[in-house]
Structures are given as C-alpha cells and as structure tokens.
Coordinates of C-alpha atoms in Angstrom, one line a residue:
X1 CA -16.0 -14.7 4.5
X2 CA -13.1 -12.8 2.9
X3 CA -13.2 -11.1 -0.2
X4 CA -10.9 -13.0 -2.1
X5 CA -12.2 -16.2 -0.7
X6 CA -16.0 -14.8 -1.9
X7 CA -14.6 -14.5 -5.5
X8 CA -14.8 -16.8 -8.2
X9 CA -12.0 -18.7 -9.9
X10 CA -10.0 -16.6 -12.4
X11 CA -10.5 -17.6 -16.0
X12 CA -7.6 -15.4 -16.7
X13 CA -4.8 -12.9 -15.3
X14 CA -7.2 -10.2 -15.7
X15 CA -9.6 -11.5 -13.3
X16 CA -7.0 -12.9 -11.1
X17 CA -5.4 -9.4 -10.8
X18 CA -9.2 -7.8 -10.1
X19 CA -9.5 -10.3 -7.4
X20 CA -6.7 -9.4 -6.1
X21 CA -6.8 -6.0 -6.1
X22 CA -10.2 -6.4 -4.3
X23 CA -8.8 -8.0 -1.8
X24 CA -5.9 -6.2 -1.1
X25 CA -7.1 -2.4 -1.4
X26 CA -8.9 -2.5 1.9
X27 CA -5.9 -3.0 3.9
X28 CA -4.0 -0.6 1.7
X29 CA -6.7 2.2 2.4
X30 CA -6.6 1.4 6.2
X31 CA -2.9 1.7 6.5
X32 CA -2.7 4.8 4.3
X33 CA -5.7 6.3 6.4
X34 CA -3.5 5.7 9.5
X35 CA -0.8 8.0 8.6
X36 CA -0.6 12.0 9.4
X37 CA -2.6 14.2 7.2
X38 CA 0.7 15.6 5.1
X39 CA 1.8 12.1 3.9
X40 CA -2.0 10.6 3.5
X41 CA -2.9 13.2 1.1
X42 CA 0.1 11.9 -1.0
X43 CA -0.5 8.4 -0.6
X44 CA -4.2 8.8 -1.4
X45 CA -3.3 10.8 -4.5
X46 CA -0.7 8.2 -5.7
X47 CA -2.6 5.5 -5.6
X48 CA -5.4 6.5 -7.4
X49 CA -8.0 7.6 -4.4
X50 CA -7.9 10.8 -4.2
X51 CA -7.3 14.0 -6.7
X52 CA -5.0 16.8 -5.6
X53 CA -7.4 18.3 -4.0
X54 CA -8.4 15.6 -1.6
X55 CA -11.7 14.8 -3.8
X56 CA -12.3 10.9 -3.8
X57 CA -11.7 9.9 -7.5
X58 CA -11.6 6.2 -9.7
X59 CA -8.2 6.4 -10.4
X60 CA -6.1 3.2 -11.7
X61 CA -4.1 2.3 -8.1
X62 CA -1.9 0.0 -10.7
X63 CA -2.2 -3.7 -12.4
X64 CA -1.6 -5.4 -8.4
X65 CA 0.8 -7.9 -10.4
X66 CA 3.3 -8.2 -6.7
X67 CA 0.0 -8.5 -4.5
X68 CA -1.4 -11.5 -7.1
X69 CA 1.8 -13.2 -6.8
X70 CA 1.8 -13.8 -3.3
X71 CA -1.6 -14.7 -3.1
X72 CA -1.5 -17.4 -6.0
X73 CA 1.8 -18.7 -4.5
X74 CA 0.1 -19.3 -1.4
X75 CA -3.0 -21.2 -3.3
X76 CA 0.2 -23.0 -5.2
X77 CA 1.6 -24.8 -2.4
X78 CA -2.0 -25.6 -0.6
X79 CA -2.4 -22.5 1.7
X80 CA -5.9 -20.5 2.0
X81 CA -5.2 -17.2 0.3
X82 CA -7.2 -15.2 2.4
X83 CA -4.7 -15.7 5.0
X84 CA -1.9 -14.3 3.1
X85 CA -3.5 -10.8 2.6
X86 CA -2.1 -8.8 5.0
X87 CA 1.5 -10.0 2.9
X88 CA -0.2 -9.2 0.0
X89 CA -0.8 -5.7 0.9
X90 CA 3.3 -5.3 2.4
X91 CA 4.5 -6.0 -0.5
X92 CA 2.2 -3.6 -2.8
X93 CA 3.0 -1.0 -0.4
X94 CA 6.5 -1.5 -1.1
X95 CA 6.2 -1.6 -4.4
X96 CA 4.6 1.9 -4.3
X97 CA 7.4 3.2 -1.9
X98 CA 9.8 2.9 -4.6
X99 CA 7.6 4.1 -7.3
X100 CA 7.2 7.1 -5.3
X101 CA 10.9 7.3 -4.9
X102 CA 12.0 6.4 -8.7
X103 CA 9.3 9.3 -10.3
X104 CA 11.7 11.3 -8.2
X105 CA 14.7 10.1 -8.9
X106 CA 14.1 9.5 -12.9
X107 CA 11.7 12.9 -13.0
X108 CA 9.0 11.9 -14.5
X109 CA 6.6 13.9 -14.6
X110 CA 3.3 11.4 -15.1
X111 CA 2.4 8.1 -14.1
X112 CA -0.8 6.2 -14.9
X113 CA -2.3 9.0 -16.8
X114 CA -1.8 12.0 -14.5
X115 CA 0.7 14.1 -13.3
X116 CA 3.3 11.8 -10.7
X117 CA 3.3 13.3 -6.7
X118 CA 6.4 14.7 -6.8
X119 CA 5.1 17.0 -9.9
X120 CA 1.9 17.7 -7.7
X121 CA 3.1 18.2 -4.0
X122 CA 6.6 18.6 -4.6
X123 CA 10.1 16.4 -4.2
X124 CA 10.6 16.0 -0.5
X125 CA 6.5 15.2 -0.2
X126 CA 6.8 12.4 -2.6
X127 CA 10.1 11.2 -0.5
X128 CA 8.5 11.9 3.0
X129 CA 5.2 9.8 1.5
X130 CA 7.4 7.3 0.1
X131 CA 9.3 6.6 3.4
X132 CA 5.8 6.2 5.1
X133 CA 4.4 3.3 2.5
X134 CA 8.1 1.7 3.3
X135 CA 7.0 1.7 7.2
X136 CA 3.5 0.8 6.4
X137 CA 4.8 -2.4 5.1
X138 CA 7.0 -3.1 7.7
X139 CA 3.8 -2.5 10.5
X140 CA 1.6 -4.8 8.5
X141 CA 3.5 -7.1 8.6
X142 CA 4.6 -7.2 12.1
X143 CA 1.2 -7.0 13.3
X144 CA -0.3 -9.7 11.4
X145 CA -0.6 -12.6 13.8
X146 CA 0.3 -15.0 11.4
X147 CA 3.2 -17.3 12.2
X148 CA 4.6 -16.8 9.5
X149 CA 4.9 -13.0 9.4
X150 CA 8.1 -12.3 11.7
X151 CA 9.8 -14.2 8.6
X152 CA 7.7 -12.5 5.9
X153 CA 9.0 -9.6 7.3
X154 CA 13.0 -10.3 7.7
X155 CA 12.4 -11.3 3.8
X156 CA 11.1 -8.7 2.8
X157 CA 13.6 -5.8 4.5
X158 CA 16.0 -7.3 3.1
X159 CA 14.5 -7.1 -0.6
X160 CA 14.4 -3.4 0.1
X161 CA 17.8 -3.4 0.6
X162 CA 18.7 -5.3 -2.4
X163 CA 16.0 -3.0 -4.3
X164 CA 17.9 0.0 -3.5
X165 CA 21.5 -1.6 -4.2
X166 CA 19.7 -1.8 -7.7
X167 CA 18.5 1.6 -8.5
X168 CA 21.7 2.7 -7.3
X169 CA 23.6 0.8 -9.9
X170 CA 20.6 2.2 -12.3
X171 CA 21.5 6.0 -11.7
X172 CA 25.0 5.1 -12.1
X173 CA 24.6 3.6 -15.2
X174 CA 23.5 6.8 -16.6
X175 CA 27.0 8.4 -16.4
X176 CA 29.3 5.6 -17.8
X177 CA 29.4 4.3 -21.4
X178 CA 31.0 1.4 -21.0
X179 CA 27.7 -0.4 -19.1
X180 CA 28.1 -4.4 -19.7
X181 CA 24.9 -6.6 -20.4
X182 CA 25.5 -8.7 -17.7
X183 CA 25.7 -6.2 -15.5
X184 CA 22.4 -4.6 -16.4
X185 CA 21.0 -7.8 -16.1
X186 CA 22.2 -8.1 -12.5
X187 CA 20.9 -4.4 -11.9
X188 CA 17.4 -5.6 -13.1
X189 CA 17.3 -8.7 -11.2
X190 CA 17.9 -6.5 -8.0
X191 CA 16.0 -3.9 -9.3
X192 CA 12.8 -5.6 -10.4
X193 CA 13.1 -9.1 -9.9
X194 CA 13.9 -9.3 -6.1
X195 CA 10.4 -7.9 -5.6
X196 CA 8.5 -10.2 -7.6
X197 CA 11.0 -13.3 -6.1
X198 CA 10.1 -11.9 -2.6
X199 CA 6.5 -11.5 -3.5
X200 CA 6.6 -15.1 -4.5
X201 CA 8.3 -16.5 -1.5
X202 CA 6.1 -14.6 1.0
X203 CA 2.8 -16.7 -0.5
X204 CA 4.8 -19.6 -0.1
X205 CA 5.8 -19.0 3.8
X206 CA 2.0 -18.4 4.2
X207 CA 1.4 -21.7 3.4
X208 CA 3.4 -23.2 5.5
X209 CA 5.6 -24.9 3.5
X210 CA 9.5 -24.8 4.5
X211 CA 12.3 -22.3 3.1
X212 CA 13.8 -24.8 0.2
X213 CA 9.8 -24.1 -1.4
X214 CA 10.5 -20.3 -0.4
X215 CA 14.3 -20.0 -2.2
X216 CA 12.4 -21.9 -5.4
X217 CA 9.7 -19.8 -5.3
X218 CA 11.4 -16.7 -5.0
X219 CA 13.9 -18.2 -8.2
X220 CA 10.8 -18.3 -9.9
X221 CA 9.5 -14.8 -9.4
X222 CA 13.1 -13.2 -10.0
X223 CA 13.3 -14.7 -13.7
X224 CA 9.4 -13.6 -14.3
X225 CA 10.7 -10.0 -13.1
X226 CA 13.6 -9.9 -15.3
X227 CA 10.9 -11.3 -18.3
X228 CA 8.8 -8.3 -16.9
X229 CA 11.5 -5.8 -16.7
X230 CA 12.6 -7.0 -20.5
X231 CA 8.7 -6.2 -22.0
X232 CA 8.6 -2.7 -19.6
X233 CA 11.8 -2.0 -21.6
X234 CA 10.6 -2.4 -25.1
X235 CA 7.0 -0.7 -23.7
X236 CA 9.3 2.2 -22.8
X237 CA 10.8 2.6 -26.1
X238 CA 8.0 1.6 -28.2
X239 CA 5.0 1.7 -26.4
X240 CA 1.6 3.4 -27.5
X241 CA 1.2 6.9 -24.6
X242 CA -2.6 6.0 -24.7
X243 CA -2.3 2.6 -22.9
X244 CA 1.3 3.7 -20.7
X245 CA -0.1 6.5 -19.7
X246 CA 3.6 8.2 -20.5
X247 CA 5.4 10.0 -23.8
X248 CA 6.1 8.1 -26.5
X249 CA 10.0 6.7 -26.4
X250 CA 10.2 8.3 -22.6
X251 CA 13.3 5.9 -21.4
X252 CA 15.1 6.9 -25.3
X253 CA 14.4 11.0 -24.5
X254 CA 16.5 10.4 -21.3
X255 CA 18.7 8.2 -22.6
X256 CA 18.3 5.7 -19.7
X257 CA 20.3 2.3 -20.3
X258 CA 17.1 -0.1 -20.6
X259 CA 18.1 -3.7 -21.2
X260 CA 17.3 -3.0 -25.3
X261 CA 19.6 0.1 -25.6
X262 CA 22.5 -1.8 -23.4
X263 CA 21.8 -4.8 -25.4
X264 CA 22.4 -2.4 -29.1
X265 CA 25.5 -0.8 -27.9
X266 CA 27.0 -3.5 -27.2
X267 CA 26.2 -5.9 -30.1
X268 CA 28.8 -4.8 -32.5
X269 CA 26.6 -4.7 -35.0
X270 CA 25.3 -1.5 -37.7
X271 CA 23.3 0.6 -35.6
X272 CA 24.8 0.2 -32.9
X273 CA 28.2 3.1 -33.2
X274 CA 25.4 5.8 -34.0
X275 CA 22.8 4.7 -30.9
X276 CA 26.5 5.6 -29.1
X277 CA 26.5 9.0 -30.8
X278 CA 23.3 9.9 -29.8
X279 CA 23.8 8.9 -26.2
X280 CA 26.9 10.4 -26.5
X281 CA 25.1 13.6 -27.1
X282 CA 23.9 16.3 -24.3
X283 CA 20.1 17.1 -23.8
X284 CA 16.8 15.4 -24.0
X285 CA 16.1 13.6 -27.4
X286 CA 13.2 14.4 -29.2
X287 CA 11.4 14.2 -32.5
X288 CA 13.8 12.9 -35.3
X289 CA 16.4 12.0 -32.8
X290 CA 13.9 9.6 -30.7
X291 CA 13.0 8.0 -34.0
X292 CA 16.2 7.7 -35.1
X293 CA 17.7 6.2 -31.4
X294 CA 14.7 3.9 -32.1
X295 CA 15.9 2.9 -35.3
X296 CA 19.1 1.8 -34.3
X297 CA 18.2 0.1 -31.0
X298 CA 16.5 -2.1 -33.3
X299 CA 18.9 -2.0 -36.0
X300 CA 21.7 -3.5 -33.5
X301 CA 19.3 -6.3 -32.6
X302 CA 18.3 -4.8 -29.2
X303 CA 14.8 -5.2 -29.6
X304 CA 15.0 -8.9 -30.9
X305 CA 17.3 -10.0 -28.1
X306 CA 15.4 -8.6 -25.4
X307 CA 12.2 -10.1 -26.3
X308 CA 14.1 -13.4 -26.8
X309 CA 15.5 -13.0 -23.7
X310 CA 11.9 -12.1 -21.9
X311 CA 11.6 -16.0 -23.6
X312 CA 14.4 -17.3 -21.8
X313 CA 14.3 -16.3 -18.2
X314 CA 10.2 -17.2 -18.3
X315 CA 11.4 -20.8 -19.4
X316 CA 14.1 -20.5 -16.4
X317 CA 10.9 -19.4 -13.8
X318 CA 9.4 -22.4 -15.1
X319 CA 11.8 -24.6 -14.3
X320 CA 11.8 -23.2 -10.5
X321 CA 8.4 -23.6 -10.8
X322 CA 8.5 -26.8 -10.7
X323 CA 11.0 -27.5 -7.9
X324 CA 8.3 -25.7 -5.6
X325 CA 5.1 -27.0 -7.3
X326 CA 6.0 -30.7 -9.1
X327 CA 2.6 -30.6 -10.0
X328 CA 2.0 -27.5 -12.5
X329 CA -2.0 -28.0 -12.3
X330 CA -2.1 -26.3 -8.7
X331 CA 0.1 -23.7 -10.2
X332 CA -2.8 -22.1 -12.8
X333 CA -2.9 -18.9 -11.3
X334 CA 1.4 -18.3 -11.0
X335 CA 1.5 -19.6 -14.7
X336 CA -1.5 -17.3 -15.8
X337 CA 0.3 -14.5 -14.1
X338 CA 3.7 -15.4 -16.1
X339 CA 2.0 -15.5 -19.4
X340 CA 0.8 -12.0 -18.3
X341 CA 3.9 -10.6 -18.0
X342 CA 5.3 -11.7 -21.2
X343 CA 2.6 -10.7 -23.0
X344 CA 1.4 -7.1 -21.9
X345 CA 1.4 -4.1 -23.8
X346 CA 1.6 -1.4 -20.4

C-alpha cells in the first residue's frame, strides 16, 4: 500500500502537510537522483538532502503546501490520493524550479536557514539546476500512466508560462514608482496564485472529474495564493528571522513592492509621502531606515489592508470551493489547508 494511503487522517494542516511530504519526497529524490552529477548536487542541496559537501543532512525540503493541494483536491472530488502522486511531486518540483530561479533573480542570500544555491555553487548552477527541476516535472508527468496526465501536463506548462509573465512584471516593478494595486494584485495572482490554482486543478483531473470542476478548483487555489502571497508579504516585513529563516524586514532593505508597501504608497494617507522618500532613496535600507519604512507601511494602512484583504480573497476561494465541492464535508483537508495559509507565521 502507498504511503499516503498507509497514513492516518489529518487532525490538522500540520499533519496533512507531513503526510504529504512523505508521500511525495520519494518521487522527488528519484527524479533528482536521475539527473547528471553537476545539477544533482544542487538539487540535493536545495532541497534539504544534502550539505554542500554532498553529506546527507535533515534539512527542511519546505512546508509541501502545492504537493498537499493536489492531493486533498483529489480526496475532495472522490479520487484515491495515492494515485495523484506522481502530480503531486510535478508540481513541487516546479515550485522549486522557480525558487531556485527567484533566490537568483531577488539575491538572496539564505533560504530556510542556510545559505541559498546560488550563494553556495554559484549563479549559472542555481539556473542550470533550476532548468533541470523545470524538466523533471515535465517527465513525471508524461510518464505517469495515468489518463489523466497528458492534461496534467498541458496545465501545468502553461502555469509556467503565466509564472514567468509574473516575476517579470515583479522585477519591473522595482524600477517604476508609479506601480498600481491592481496591478500588483494581478502580478501576484500570476505569480503565486497560478501555482496553487494549478496545483488545485491537477488533484481534481486525477479524480476524474471534468474541466468545469478543474477551472473551479483552480479559482479556488488562485484566491488562497493571493491570501498566501498577502501573509508572505507582511512575514517579509515583519516576520521573526528565527522562524523565516531570513533578515528581519528583508523585502523593506530591498525595497521590493510587496502588496503592503504598494498598498501604503498608494493610500493617500500620512505615512505614506515619506515610505515614497525612502524608496525614493538609493541603497539597501538598514537599521533606522527599515524601522522607520516599517513605520510608515503601517502608518498608510498597508499592513491593515493587506491582512483584510488575505480575508477577502480566502472568502472568494471559498466560494469556488463550493462550485467544485457543494458539499464542504469532503472538502476538510482543502479547507484545513486554507486556514493554514491565512494563519502562518513563515
């Protein structure tokens, strides 16, 4: 019997996301162990397996939020979860290709508690590594002889394209000052939420149930990623370093446009003029300025809205929910997952 069918029933999104880990890390390690040494020493090390030396470690491989969602969608609309593994694992193996990629891109220089690849192995490593786990995804997917996974597939290629349409409106954020909300909101959608909407969709194909389920569905995970982008936004300004595992007010010292700091600028109200002086200004923030950017994001309101909006798109998922799943009480596991992501302090 599979591992994930061995387990017991979640009591709560912690145990859901251990069981899913469990059952998704063996077909992670096999694909990562199928690559050429150069790119499996940096997969290894990113996810947690491996130290830079090529010494197995107990890393933290990451909460498996993506690989969770797929497998309680598939549970959600009657389908055997053990099944959907191998979509599972695609999808986390995306999700680490442009992890890989964005620690490059944004150059930061740790990740879950340790120095990122690019910092250990260098840029094009961490790209070249990166480009694998894209292809790995890809594989799985097209060699999983379930009928559902030449559509699985087509999904989720197209999510990478809409995730890269995303961080490229994200990096060019960074050099206007006239960035709307509802255009960051868009860029985050694409960004984050096409993921978790794919992620969602994928369980739901896996159960067999038709593409109207799959387009409600992957509604559903799209407004849980913008509710999950909205709390990694506040965890980026104000998060403790001893549970993110990165500085303290990272996203502020680089003056990256987070929903909050897009939110403040734009609010019109006290606070927010000086947040636009100090983005204004060249060079990384730090010490009195980072408190003070702080200040103000709050000051304008961009910490209140944000975590009211988290509030509102989670409400929106639910109503997709329900267009998939009319029945919430087969749903436990998605809405356990949900209340997850609004609620997490990393």
């Amino acid at each position: 019997m599979d591992t994930y069918a061995r387990c017991r029933e979640p009591r709560d999104a912690a145990d859901l996301l251990a069981r899913s880990r469990g059952a998704v890390d063996p077909v992670l390690r096999a694909a990562v162990d199928s690559l050429p040494g150069s790119m499996r020493r940096v997969a290894a090390y990113h996810f947690g397996w491996q130290d830079a030396e090529g010494s197995p470690t107990a890393g933290d491989a990451g909460k498996a939020i993506r690989p969770a969602l797929v497998l309680a969608a598939t549970r959600a609309l009657g389908g055997r979860p053990e099944q959907a593994v191998r979509a599972a694992a695609a999808v986390e193996l995306v999700h680490n290709f442009t992890l890989l990629h964005d620690d490059v891109i944004d150059r930061d220089a740790t990740r879950r508690h340790r120095p990122t690849a690019w910092a250990v192995f260098g840029v094009a490593d961490a790209i070249l590594a990166g480009d694998a786990l894209h292809s790995l995804a890809l594989r799985t997917l097209a060699e999983d002889p379930h009928p559902a996974g030449t559509e699985a597939a087509g999904r989720l290629a197209a999510c990478v394209v809409e995730l890269c349409d995303g961080q490229h409106a994200d990096c060019a954020f960074e050099h206007r000052a006239d960035v709307g909300l509802e255009e960051s909101l868009a860029m985050a959608e694409a960004k984050t939420g096409a993921l978790l909407g794919c992620a969602c969709a994928l369980g739901t194909l896996y159960a067999g149930a038709g593409g109207a389920a799959a387009d409600a569905m992957d509604d559903f995970g799209r407004q849980a990623g913008l509710a999950f982008q909205l709390i990694d936004d506040l965890i980026g300004i104000w998060g403790d370093p001893a549970t993110t595992g990165k500085p303290a007010g990272a996203d502020l010292s680089a003056r990256k446009k987070s929903l909050p700091v897009v939110a403040a600028l734009t609010s019109g109200r006290p606070g927010a003029a000086e947040l636009a002086g100090i983005y204004a200004a060249a060079g990384p923030l730090d010490g009195a300025e980072l408190r003070q950017a702080a200040e103000e994001v709050e000051r304008a309101g961009g910490r209140d809205w944000a975590q009211g909006e988290a509030c509102v798109r989670m409400a929106g998922a639910m109503d997709h929910l329900a267009r998939a799943v009319p029945d919430l009480a087969q749903a436990g596991e998605l809405l356990a997952l949900a209340e997850f992501v609004t609620r997490r302090t990393r």
